[in-house]
PDB file of C-alpha atoms and ligand atoms in Angstrom:
ATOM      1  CA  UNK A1293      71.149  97.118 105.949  1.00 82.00           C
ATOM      2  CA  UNK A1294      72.737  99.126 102.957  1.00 94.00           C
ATOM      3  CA  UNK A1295      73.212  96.503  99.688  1.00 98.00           C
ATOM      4  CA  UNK A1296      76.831  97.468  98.241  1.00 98.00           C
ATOM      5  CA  UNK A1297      78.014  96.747  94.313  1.00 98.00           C
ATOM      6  CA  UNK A1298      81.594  96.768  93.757  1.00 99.00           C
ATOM      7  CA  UNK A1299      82.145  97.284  89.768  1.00 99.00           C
ATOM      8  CA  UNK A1300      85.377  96.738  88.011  1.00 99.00           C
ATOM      9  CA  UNK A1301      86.520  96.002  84.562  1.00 98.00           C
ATOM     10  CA  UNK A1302      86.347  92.611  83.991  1.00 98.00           C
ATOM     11  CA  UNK A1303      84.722  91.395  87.461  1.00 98.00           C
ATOM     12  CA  UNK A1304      87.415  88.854  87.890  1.00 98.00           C
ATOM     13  CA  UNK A1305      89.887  90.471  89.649  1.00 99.00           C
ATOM     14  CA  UNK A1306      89.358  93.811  91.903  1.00 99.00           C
ATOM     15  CA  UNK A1307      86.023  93.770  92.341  1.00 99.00           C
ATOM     16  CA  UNK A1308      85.547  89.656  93.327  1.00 98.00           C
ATOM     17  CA  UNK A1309      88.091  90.288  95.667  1.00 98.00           C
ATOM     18  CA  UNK A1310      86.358  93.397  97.774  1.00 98.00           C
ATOM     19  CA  UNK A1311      83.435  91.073  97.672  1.00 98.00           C
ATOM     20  CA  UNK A1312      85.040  88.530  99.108  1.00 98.00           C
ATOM     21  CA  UNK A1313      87.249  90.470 101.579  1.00 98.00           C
ATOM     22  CA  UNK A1314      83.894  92.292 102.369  1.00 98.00           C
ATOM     23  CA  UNK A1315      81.810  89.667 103.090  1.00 98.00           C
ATOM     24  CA  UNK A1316      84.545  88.126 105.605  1.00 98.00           C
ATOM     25  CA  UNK A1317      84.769  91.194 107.488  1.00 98.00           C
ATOM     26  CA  UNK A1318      80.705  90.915 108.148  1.00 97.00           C
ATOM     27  CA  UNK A1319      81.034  87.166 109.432  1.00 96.00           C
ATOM     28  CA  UNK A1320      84.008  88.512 111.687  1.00 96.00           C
ATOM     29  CA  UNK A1321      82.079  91.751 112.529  1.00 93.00           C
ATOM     30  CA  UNK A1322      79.370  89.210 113.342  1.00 94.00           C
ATOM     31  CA  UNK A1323      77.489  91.395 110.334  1.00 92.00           C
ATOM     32  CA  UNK A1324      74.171  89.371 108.702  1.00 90.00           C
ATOM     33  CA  UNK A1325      72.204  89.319 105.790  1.00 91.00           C
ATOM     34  CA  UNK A1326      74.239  92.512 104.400  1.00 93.00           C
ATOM     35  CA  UNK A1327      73.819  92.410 100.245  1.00 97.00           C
ATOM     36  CA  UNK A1328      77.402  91.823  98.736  1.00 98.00           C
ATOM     37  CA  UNK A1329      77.709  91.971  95.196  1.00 98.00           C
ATOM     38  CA  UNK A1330      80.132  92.807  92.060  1.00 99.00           C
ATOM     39  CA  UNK A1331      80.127  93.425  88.541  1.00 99.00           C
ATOM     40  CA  UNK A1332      82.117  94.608  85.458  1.00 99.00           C
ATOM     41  CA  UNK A1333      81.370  96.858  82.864  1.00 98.00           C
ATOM     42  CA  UNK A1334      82.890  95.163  80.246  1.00 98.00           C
ATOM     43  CA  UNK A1335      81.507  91.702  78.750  1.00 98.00           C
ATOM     44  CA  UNK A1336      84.380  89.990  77.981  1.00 98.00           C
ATOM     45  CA  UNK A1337      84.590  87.473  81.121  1.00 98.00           C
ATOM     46  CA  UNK A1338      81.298  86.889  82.228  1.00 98.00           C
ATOM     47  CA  UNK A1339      80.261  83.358  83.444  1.00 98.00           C
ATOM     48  CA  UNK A1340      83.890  83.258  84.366  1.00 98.00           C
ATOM     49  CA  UNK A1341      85.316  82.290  87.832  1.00 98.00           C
ATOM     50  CA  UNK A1342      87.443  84.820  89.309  1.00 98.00           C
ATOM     51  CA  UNK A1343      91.399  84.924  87.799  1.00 98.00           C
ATOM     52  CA  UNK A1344      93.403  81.904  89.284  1.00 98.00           C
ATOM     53  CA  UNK A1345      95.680  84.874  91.333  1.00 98.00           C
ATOM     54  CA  UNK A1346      92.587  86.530  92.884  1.00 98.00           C
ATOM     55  CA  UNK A1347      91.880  82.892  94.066  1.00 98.00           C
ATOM     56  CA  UNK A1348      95.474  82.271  95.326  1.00 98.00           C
ATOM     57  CA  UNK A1349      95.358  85.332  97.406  1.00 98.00           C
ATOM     58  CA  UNK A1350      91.967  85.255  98.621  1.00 98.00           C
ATOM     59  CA  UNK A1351      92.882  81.633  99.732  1.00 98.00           C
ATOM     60  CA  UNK A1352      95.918  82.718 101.070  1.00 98.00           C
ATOM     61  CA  UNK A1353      93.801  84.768 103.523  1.00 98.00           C
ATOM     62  CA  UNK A1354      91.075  82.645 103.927  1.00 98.00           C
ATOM     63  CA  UNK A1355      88.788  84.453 101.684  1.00 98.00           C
ATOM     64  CA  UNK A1356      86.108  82.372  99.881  1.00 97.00           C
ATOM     65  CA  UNK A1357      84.989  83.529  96.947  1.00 98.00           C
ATOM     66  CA  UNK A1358      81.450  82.183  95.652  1.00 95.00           C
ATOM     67  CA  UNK A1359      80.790  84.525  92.246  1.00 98.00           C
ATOM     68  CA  UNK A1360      80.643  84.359  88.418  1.00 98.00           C
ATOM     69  CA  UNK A1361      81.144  87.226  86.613  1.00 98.00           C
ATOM     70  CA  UNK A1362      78.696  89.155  85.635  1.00 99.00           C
ATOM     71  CA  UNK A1363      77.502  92.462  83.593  1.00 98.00           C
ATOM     72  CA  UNK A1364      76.458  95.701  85.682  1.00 98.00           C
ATOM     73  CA  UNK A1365      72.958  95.593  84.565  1.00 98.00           C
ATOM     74  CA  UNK A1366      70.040  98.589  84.825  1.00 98.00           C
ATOM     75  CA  UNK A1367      68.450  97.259  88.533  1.00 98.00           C
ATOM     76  CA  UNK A1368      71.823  97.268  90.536  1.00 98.00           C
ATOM     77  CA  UNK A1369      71.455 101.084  90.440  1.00 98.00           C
ATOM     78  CA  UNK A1370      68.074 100.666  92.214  1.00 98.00           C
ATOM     79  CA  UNK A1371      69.084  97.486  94.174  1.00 98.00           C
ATOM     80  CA  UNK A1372      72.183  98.746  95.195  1.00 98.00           C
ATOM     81  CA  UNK A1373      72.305 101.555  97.896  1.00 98.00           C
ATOM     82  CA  UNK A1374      75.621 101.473  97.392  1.00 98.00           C
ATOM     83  CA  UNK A1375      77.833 101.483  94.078  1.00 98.00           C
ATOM     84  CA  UNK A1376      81.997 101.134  94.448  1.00 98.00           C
ATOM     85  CA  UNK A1377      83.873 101.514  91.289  1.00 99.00           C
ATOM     86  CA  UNK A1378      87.226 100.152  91.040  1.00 99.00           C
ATOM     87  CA  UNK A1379      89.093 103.383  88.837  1.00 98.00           C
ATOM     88  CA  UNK A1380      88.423 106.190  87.161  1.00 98.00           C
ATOM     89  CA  UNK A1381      87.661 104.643  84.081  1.00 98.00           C
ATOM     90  CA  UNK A1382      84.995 102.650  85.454  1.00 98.00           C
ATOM     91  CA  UNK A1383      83.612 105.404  87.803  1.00 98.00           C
ATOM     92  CA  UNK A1384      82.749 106.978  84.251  1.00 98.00           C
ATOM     93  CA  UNK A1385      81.303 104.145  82.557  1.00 98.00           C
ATOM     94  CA  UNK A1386      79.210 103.275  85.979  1.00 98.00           C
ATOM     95  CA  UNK A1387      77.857 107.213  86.009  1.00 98.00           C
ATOM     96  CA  UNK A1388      77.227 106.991  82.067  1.00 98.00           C
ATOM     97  CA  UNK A1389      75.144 104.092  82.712  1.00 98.00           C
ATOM     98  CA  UNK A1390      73.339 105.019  85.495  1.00 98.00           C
ATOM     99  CA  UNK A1391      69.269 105.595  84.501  1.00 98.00           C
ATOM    100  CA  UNK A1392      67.287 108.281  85.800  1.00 96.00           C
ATOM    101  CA  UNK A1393      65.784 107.171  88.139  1.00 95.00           C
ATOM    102  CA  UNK A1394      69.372 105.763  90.432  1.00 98.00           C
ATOM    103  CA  UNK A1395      68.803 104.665  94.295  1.00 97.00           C
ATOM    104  CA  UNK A1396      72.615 103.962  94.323  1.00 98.00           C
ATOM    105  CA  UNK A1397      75.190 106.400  95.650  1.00 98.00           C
ATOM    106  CA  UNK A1398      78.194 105.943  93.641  1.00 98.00           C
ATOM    107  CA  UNK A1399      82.046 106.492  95.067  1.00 98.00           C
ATOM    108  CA  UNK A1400      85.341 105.886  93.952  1.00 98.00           C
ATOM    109  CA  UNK A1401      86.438 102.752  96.197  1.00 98.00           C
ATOM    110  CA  UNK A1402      89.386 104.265  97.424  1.00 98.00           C
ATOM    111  CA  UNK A1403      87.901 107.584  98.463  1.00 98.00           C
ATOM    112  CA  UNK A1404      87.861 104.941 101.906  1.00 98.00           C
ATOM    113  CA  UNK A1405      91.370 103.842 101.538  1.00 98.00           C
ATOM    114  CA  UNK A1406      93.044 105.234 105.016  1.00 98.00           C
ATOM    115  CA  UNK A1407      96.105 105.145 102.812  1.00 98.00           C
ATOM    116  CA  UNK A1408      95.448 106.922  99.812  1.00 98.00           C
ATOM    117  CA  UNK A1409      97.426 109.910  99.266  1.00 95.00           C
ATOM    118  CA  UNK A1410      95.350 111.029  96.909  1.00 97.00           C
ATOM    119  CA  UNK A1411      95.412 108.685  94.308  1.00 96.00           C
ATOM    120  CA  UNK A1412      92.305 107.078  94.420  1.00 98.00           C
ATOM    121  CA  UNK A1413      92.653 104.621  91.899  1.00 98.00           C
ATOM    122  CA  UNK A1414      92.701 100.632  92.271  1.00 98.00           C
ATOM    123  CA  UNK A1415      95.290  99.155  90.186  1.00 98.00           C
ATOM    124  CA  UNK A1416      94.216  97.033  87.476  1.00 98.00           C
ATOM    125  CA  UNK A1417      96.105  93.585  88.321  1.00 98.00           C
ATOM    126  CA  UNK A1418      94.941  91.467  85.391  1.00 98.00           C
ATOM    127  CA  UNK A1419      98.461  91.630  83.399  1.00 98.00           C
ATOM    128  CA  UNK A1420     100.552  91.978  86.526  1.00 98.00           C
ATOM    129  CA  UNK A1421     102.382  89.344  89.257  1.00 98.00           C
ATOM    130  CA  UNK A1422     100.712  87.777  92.518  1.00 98.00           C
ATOM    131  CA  UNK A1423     102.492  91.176  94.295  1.00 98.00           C
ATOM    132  CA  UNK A1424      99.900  93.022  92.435  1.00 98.00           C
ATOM    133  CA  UNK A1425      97.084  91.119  93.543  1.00 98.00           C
ATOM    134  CA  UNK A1426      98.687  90.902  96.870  1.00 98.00           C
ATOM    135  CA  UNK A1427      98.267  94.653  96.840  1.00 98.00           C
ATOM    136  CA  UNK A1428      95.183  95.231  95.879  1.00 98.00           C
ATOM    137  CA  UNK A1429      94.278  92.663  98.873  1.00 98.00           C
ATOM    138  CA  UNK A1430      95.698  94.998 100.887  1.00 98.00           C
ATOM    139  CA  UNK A1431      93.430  97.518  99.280  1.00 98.00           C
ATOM    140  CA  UNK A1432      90.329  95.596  99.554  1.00 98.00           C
ATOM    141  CA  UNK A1433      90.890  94.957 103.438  1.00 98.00           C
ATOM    142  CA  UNK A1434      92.502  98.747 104.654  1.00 98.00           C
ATOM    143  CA  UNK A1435      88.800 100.296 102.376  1.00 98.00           C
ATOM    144  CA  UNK A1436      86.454  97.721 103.429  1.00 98.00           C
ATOM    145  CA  UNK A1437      86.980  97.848 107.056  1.00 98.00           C
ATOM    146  CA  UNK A1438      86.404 102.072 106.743  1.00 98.00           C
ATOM    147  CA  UNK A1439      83.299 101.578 104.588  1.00 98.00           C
ATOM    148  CA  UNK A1440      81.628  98.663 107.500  1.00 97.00           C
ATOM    149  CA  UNK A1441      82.777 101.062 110.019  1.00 96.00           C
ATOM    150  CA  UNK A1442      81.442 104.619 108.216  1.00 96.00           C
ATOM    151  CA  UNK A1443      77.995 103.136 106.580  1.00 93.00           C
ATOM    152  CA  UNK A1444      77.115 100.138 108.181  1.00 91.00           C
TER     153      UNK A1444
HETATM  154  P1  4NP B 592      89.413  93.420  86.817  1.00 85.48           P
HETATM  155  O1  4NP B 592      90.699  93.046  85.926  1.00 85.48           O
HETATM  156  O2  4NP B 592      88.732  94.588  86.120  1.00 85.48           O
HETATM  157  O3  4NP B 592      89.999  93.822  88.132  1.00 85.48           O
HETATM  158  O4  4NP B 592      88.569  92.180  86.858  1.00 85.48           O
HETATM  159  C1  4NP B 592      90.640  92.864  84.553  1.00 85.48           C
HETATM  160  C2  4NP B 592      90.169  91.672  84.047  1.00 85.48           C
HETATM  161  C3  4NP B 592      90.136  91.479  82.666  1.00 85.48           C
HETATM  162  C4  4NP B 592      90.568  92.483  81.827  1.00 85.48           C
HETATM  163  C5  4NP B 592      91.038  93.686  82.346  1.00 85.48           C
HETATM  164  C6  4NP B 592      91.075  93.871  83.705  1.00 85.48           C
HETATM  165  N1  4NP B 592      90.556  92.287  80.419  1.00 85.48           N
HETATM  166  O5  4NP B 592      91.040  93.178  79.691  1.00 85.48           O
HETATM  167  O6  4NP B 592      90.083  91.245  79.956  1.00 85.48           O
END
């Protein structure tokens, strides 16, 4: 079973919330023992539960979500067969930080997003209302679902 990373900026918001959304699409996919992870490439939050308005929507939807925030670190790009990055922004930092020697293949989240149209960016929610979070719910679930049903 691929392991999957999903990276954002602070790894509070975005990515938490594909991990989450992820790992209840396995249970109802009747999925096991997949590796479901996230992390952030800045500093600034980790130790840190998720933001209360990821938690609000994720509970909204029944979404548990069981992380602290952490770092990306060196291993996840050899632990990880699969690295997500949250925007384009990150995508850069993830690549800049990847060592030589990288298991990981690393995509754009949204390059899975059905819905798209071309911009292939995850809005950062952090300063935003619960509509923004609501949306990138919406995100989460329409890119997760391609990604079980395209790699896994
Ligand atoms: P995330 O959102 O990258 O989706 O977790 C953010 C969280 C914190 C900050 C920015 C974005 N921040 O600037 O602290």
């Amino acid at each position: 079973m691929p392991a999957i990373l999903f990276v954002c900026l602070g790894n509070i918001c975005r990515s938490p919330m594909a991990e989450g959304v992820m790992n209840q699409l396995l249970r109802q996919n009747n999925i096991q023992n997949q590796v479901i992870d996230s992390a952030a490439t800045l500093a600034n939050h980790v130790g840190e539960r998720p933001f209360s308005k990821t938690i609000a929507v994720c509970e909204k939807y029944g979404v548990k979500l069981n992380h602290f925030a952490r770092k990306i670190q060196e291993s996840d790009y050899q632990e990880f067969d699969f690295i997500f990055t949250m925007d384009n922004r990150i995508h850069k930092t993830v690549i800049s930080l990847k060592p030589e020697s990288c298991k990981s293949q690393i995509f754009l989240f949204r390059e899975f997003d059905p819905l798209h149209n071309g911009d292939l960016e995850t809005p950062d929610p952090y300063f935003g209302d619960i509509d923004d979070f609501e949306n990138v719910y919406q995100i989460c679930l329409r890119t997760c679902n391609e990604i079980i049903h395209k790699f896994l």
